[in-house]
Amino acid sequence: MNAQVEQPGTSKLDEAEAHLAGGVPGAFARILFGRLPPEDLAPYAPATLAALASSAHAFVSQPRGEGHAVRLSDVEVDLGGRRRELTVVEILNDNMPFLLDSALAEIVDQGYEPRFVAHPILALERDGAGRLLTLLGEATSTNAGGGQRESLIHVHLDRIDAEEARSRLVEGLDKTFADVRVAVNDWHAMRGRLAEIISSYRYTPPPLPAAEIDEAVAFLTWMSGDNFTLLGVREYRFPTGDTAADPVEGSGLGILRDPQVRVLRRGGRLVVMTPEIRAFLDRPKALIVAKANVKSRVHRRVHLDYVGVKLFSQRGRPEGELRMVGLFTANASTGSAS
């Protein structure tokens, strides 16, 4: 007879569910903490896990509007028999890519060390006013057809007492999730704009050397093959007699949707154009690949990668630039340079 081996931590979650507050589904502690490794749960007493799960359920149960919700709450918990003061950061959001890594990057960038991280994807139903109707459980293939998907991020930090620091953290998370949302929502449109510029260079080539055009097409095609995470796109046009370049109204997508967002810096000031970009626009080159002067809030907290593609008029005159910012993927680092 094959004996079933109980997973470490399972009995602790069973005990935690027995301590859940009234009105909290019996399985919610397992929904919230069930995917964590046993060593992460080991210091927490079952009653502590139950109190954390009950509080998280109350957060999920609050009416939701559009966008995300952030909550900071202070708790005193039993960790390995010792009392410890923590600040619990919770974020509820429509499920989409880049949420957890972007949130943790912002938290770490502000100088905090996450002590405990849980990130279940919930399947649930809400009414038109955002009120919770039914919690179907953790989103799985078995309930794929039911309800909507919401991301619940639950992070423990050493207690943050200063109100200014708490406000700064919430503001940073708000900006991070705003960037994630526009980047994800505009992803297909940005991919479409990249496909358009590839087609333009391939089938109506500008007056540049053939080798330059071939290399540009090859590089942009390689970018489109999951080697570049597009986060923002915007077009620029040259004013008459100048190459300073003005943004084309309505052309911004992703994090460049807002016309006030700039990714280049000259001295201590964010600018539309730098001497290096202006020099590129004056040369018989199709592309410029560089680092932007601002860091990404999406996915990884590193300087954005910048790809500029020269745009031409129907008469073959340079008339502007298609500016794309994002992050080269791991494939770009590990794949063959050819």
PDB file of C-alpha atoms in Angstrom, residues 15 36 65 112 169 175 189 212 232 237 265 277 290 301-302 314:
ATOM      1  CA  GLU A  15      -5.575  24.806  11.649  1.00  0.00           C
ATOM      2  CA  LEU A  36       3.906  29.260  -0.634  1.00  0.00           C
ATOM      3  CA  GLY A  65     -13.868  50.658  -9.064  1.00  0.00           C
ATOM      4  CA  TYR A 112      12.313  47.897   1.779  1.00  0.00           C
ATOM      5  CA  LEU A 169       5.220  53.937  -1.118  1.00  0.00           C
ATOM      6  CA  LYS A 175       2.489  55.104 -10.672  1.00  0.00           C
ATOM      7  CA  ALA A 189      -1.404  48.442 -30.886  1.00  0.00           C
ATOM      8  CA  GLU A 212      21.304  49.636 -44.119  1.00  0.00           C
ATOM      9  CA  GLY A 232       5.879  52.720 -25.123  1.00  0.00           C
ATOM     10  CA  ARG A 237       7.851  65.009 -36.805  1.00  0.00           C
ATOM     11  CA  ARG A 265      17.588  63.747 -20.216  1.00  0.00           C
ATOM     12  CA  ILE A 277      19.502  61.724 -31.333  1.00  0.00           C
ATOM     13  CA  ALA A 290      20.495  53.228 -27.008  1.00  0.00           C
ATOM     14  CA  ARG A 301      13.629  48.523 -12.507  1.00  0.00           C
ATOM     15  CA  VAL A 302      16.373  49.242 -15.062  1.00  0.00           C
ATOM     16  CA  GLN A 314       6.480  59.927 -49.703  1.00  0.00           C
TER      17      GLN A 314
END
